[in-house]
PDB file of C-alpha atoms in Angstrom:
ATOM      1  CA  UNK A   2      -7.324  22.719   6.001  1.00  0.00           C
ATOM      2  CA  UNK A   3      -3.580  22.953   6.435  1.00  0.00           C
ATOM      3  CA  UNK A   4      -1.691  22.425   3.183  1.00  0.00           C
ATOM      4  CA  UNK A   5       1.268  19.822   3.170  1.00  0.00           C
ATOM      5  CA  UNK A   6       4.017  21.287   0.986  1.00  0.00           C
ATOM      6  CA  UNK A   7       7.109  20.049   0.667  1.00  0.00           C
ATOM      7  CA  UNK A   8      10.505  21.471  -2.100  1.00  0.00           C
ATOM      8  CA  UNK A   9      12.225  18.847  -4.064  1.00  0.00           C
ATOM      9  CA  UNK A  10      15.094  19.793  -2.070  1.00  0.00           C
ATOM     10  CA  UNK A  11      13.428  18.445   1.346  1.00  0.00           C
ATOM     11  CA  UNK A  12      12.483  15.252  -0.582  1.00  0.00           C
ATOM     12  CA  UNK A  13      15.510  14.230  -2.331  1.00  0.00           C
ATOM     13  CA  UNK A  14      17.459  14.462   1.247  1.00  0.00           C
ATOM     14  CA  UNK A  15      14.339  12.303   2.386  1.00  0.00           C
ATOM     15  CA  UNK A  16      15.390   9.434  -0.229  1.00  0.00           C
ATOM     16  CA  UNK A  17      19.216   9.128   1.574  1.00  0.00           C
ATOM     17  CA  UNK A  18      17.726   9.423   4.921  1.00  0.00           C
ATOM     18  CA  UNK A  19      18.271   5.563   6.815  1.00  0.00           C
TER      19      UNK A  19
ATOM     20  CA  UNK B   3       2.530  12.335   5.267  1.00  0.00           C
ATOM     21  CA  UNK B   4       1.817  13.451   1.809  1.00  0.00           C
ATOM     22  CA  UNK B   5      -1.071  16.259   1.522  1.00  0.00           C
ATOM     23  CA  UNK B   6      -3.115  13.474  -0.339  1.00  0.00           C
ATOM     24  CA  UNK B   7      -2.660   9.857  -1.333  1.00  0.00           C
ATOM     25  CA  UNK B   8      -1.696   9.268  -4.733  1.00  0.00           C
ATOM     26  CA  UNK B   9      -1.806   6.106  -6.647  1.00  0.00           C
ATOM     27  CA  UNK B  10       1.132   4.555  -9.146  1.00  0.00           C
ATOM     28  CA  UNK B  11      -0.133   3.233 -12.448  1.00  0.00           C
ATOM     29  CA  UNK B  12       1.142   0.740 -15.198  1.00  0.00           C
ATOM     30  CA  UNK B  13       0.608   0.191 -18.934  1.00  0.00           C
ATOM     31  CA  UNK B  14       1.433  -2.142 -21.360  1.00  0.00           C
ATOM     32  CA  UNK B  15       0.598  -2.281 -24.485  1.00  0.00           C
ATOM     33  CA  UNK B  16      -0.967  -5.654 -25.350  1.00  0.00           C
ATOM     34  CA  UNK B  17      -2.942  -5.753 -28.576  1.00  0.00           C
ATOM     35  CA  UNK B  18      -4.587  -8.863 -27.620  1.00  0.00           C
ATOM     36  CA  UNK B  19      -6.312  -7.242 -24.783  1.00  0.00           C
ATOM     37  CA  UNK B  20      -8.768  -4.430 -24.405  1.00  0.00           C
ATOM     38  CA  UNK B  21      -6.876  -0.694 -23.676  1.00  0.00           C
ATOM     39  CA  UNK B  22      -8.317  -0.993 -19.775  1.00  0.00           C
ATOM     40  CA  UNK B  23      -7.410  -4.646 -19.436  1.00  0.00           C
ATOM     41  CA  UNK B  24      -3.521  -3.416 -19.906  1.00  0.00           C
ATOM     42  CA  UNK B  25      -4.059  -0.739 -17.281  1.00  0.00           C
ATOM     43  CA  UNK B  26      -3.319  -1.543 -13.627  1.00  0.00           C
ATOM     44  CA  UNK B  27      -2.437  -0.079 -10.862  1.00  0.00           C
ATOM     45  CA  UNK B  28       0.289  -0.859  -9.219  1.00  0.00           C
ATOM     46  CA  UNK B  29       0.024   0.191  -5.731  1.00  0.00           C
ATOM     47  CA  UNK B  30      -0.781   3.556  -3.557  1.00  0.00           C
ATOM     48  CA  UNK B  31       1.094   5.700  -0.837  1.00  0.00           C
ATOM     49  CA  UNK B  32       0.511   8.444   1.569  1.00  0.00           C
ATOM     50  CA  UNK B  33       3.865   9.179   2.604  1.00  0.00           C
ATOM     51  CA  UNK B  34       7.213  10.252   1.421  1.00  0.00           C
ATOM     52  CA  UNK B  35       9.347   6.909   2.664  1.00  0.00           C
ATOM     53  CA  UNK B  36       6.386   5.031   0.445  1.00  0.00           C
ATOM     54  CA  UNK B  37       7.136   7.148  -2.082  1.00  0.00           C
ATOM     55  CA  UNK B  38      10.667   6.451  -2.456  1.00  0.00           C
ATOM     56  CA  UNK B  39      10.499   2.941  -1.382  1.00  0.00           C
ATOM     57  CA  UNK B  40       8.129   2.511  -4.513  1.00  0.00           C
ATOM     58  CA  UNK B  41      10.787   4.455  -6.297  1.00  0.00           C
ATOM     59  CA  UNK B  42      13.876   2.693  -5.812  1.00  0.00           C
ATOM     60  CA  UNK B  43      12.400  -0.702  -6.092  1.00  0.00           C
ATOM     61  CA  UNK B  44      10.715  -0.033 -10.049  1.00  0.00           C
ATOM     62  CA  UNK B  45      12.239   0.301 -13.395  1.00  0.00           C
ATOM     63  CA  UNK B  46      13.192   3.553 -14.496  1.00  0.00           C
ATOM     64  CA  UNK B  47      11.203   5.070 -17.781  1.00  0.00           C
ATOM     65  CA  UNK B  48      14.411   4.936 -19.501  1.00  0.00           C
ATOM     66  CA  UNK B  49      14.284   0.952 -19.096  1.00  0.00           C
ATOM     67  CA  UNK B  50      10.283   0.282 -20.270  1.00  0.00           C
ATOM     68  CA  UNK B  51      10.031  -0.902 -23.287  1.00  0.00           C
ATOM     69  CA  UNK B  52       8.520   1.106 -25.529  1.00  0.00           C
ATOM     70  CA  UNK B  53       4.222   1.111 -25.897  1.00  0.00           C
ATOM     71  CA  UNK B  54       4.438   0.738 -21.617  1.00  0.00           C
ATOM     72  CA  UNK B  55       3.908   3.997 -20.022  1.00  0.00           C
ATOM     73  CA  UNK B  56       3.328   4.952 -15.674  1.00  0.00           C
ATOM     74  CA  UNK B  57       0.898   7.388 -14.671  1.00  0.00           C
ATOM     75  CA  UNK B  58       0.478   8.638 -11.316  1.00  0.00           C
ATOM     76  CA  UNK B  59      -2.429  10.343 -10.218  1.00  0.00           C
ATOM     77  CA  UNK B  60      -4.534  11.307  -6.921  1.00  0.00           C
ATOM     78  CA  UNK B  61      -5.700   8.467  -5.282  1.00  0.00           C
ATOM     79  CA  UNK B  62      -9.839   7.637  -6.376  1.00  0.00           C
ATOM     80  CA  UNK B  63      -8.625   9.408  -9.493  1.00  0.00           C
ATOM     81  CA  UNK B  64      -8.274   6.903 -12.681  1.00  0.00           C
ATOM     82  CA  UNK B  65      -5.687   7.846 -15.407  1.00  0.00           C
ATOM     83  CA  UNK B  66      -7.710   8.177 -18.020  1.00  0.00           C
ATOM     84  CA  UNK B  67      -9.631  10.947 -20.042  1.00  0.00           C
ATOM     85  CA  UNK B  68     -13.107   9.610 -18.461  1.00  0.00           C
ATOM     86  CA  UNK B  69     -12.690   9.781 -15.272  1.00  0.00           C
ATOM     87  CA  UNK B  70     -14.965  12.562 -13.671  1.00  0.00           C
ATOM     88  CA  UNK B  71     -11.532  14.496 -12.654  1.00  0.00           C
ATOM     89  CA  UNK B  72     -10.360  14.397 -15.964  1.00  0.00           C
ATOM     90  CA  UNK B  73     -12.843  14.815 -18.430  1.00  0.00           C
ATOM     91  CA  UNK B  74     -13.449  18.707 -18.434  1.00  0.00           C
ATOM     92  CA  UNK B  75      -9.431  18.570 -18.051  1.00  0.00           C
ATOM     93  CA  UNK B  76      -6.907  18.771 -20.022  1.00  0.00           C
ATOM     94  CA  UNK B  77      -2.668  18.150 -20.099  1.00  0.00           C
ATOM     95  CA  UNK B  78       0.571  19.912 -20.404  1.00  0.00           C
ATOM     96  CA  UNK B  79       2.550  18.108 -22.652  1.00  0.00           C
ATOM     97  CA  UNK B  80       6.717  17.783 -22.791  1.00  0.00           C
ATOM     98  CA  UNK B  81       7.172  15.869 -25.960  1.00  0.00           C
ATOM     99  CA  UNK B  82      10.711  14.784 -25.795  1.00  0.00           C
ATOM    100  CA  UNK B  83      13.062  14.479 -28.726  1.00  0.00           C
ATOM    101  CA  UNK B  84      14.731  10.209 -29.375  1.00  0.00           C
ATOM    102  CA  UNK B  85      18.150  11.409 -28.479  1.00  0.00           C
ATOM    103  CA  UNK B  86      16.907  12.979 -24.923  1.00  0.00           C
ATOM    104  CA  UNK B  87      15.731   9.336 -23.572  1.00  0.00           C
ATOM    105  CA  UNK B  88      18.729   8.528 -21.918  1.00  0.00           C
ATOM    106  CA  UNK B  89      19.866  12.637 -21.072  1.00  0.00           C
ATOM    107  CA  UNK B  90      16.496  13.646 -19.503  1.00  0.00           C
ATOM    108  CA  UNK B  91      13.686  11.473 -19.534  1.00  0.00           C
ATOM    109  CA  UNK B  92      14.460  10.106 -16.012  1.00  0.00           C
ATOM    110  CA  UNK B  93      14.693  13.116 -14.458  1.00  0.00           C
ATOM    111  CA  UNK B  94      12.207  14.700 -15.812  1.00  0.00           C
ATOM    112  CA  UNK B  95       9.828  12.258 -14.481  1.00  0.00           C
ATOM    113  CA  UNK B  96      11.336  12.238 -11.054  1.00  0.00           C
ATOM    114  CA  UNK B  97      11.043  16.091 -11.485  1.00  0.00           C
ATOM    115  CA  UNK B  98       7.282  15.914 -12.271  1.00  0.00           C
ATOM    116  CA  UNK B  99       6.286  13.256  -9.373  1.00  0.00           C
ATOM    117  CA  UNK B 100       8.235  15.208  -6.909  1.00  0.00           C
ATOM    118  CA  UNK B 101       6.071  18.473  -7.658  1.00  0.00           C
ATOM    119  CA  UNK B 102       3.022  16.460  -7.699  1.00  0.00           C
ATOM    120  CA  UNK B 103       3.773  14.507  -4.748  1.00  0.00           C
ATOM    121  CA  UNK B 104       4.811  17.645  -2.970  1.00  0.00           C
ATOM    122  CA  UNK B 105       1.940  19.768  -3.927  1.00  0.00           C
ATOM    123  CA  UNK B 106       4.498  22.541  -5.566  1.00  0.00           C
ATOM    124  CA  UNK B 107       1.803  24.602  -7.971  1.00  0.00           C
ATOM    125  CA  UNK B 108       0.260  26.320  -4.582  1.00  0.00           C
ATOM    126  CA  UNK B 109      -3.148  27.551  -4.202  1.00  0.00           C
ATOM    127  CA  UNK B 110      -3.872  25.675  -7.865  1.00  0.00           C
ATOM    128  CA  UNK B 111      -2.461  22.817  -6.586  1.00  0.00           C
ATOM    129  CA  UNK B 112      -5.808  21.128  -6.344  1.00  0.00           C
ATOM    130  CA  UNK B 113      -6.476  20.736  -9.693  1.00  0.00           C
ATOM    131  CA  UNK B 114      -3.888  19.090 -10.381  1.00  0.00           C
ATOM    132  CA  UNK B 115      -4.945  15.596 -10.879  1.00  0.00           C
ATOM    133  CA  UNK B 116      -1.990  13.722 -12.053  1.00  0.00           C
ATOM    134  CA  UNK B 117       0.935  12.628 -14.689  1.00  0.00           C
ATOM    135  CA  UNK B 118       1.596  10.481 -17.407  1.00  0.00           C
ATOM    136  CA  UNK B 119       4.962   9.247 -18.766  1.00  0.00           C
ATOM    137  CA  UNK B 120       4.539   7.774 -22.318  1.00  0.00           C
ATOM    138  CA  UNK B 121       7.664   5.931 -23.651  1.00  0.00           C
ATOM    139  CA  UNK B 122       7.009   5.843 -27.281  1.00  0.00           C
ATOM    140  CA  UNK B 123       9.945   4.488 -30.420  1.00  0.00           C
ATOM    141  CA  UNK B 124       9.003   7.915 -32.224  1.00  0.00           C
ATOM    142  CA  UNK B 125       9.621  10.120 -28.714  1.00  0.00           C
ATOM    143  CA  UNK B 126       8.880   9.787 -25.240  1.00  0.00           C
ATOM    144  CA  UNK B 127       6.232  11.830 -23.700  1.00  0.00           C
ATOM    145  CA  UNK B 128       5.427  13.179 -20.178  1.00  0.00           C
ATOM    146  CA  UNK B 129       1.968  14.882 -19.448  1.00  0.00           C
ATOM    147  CA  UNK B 130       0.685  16.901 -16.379  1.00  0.00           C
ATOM    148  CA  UNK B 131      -3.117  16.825 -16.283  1.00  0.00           C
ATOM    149  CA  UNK B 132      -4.979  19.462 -15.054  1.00  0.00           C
ATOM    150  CA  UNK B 133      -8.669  19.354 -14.149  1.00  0.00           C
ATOM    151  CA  UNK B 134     -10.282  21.896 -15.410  1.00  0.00           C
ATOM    152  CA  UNK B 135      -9.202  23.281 -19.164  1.00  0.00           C
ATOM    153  CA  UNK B 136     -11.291  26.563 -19.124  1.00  0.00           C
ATOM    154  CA  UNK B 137     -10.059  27.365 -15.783  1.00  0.00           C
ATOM    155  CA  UNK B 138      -7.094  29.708 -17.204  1.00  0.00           C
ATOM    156  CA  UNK B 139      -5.502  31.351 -14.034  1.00  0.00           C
ATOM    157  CA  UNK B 140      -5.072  27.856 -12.746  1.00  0.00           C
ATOM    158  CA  UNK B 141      -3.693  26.293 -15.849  1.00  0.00           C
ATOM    159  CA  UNK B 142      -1.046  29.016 -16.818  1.00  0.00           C
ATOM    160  CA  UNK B 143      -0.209  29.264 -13.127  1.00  0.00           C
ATOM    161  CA  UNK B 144       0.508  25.368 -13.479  1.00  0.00           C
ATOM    162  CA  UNK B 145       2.295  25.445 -16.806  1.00  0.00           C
ATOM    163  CA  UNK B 146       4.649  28.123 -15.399  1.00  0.00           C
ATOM    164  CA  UNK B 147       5.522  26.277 -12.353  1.00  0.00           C
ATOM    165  CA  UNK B 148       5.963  23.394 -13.912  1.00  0.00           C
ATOM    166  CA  UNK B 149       7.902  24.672 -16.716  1.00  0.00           C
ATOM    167  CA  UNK B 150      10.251  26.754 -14.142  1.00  0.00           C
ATOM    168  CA  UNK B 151      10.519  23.069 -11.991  1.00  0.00           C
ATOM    169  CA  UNK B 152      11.568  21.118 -14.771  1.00  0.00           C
ATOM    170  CA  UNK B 153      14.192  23.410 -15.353  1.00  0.00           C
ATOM    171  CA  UNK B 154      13.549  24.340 -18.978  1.00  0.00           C
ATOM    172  CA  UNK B 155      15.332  26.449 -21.590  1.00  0.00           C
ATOM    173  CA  UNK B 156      13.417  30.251 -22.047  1.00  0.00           C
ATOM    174  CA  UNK B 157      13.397  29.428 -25.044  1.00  0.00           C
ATOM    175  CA  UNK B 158      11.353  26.199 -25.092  1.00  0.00           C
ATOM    176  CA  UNK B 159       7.914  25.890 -24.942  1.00  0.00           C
ATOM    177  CA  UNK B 160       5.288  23.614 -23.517  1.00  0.00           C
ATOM    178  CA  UNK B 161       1.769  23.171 -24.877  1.00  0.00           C
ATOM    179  CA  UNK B 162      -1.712  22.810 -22.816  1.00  0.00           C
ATOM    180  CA  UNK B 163      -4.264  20.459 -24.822  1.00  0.00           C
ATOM    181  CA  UNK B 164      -8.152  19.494 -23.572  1.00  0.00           C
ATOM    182  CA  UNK B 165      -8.625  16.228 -23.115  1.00  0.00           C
ATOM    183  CA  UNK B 166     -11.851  16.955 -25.176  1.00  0.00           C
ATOM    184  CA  UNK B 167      -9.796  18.270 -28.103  1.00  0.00           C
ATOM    185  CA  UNK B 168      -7.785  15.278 -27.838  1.00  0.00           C
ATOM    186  CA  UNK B 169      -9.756  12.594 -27.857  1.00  0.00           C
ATOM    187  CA  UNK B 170     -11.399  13.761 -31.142  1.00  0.00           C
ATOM    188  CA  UNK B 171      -7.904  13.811 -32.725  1.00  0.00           C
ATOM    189  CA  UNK B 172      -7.027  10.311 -33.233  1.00  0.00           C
ATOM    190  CA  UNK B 173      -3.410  10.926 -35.154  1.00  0.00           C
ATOM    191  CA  UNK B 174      -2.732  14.710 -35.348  1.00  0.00           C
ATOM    192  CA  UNK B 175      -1.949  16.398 -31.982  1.00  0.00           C
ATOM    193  CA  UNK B 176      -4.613  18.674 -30.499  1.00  0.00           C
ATOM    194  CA  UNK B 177      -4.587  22.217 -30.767  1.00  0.00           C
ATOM    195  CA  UNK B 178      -2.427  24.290 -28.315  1.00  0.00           C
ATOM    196  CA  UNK B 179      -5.217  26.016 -26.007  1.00  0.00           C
ATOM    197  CA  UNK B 180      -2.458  27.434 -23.774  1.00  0.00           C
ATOM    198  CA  UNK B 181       1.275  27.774 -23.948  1.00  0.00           C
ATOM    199  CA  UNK B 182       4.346  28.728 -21.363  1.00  0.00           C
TER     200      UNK B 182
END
């Protein structure tokens, strides 16, 4: 199946996100 | 949505009780605003007191050398000097939840079944456990990723250990069967 991949980068901008 | 959910784990070290008694889990998520909502809203390592550690592993998997996952597995292990507690132990264990969490080892990513963060008086530890210890591609493909994520010296190195090797070993550390 399709792989769900994301960078650090991607998820630290995800923690300020409102 | 995360590739897989992944369960959050908590120990404390309570002689009175049995060594699964002091294990629970804390809670699970499948997506990234989980993860971080888990995040900001728990202690850091840095703040545990010491004997307590988190693990967080692939959901239906159980932190623990036993667990079908884990027990042909084995773990690459950051042992982390006193001093570094309050430098680097936070972010290393940010560090190793976001590669988990965000499936960063690729095609080996898969047997990756979890971490471990020990916080420990005589040095902290944090482990990445793999599933398979014999599997070698995997495992030095892991170590190397890992080692490059974490953002450590050239210099340094990092040691693989089998679960089975460790469990047998109840002071000494395990041999090194791999290193990066």
């Amino acid at each position: 199946g399709t792989r769900i991949i994301y960078d650090r980068k991607f998820l630290m901008e995800c923690r300020n996100s409102p | 949505p995360l590739m897989t959910s992944w369960a959050l784990w908590f120990f404390k070290n309570e002689r009175s009780r049995a060594w699964r008694e002091n294990l629970q889990m804390v809670t699970r998520f499948d997506t990234v605003e989980d993860f971080w909502a888990l995040y900001n809203n728990i202690k850091l390592p840095s703040k545990l007191s010491p004997g307590c550690d988190y693990a967080l592993f692939r959901d239906g998997i159980e932190p623990m050398w036993e667990d079908s996952s884990n027990k042909r597995g084995g773990r690459w292990l950051v042992s982390l000097a006193k001093q570094l507690r309050h430098l680097d132990l936070d972010r290393l264990w940010l560090d190793t939840m976001l590669c988990l969490i965000g499936e960063g080892f690729g095609d080996y990513g898969p047997d990756v079944c979890g971490a471990v963060v020990n916080i420990r008086t005589k040095g902290d530890k944090i482990a990445l456990w793999t599933r398979e210890a014999d599997s070698q591609a995997s495992v030095m493909h892991i170590g190397r990723v890992y080692k490059e994520r974490l953002g450590l010296s050239m210099k340094a190195t990092i040691g693989y250990q089998a679960h089975a090797d460790t469990a047998t070993k109840s002071n000494s550390l395990a041999r090194n069967k791999f290193v990066v």
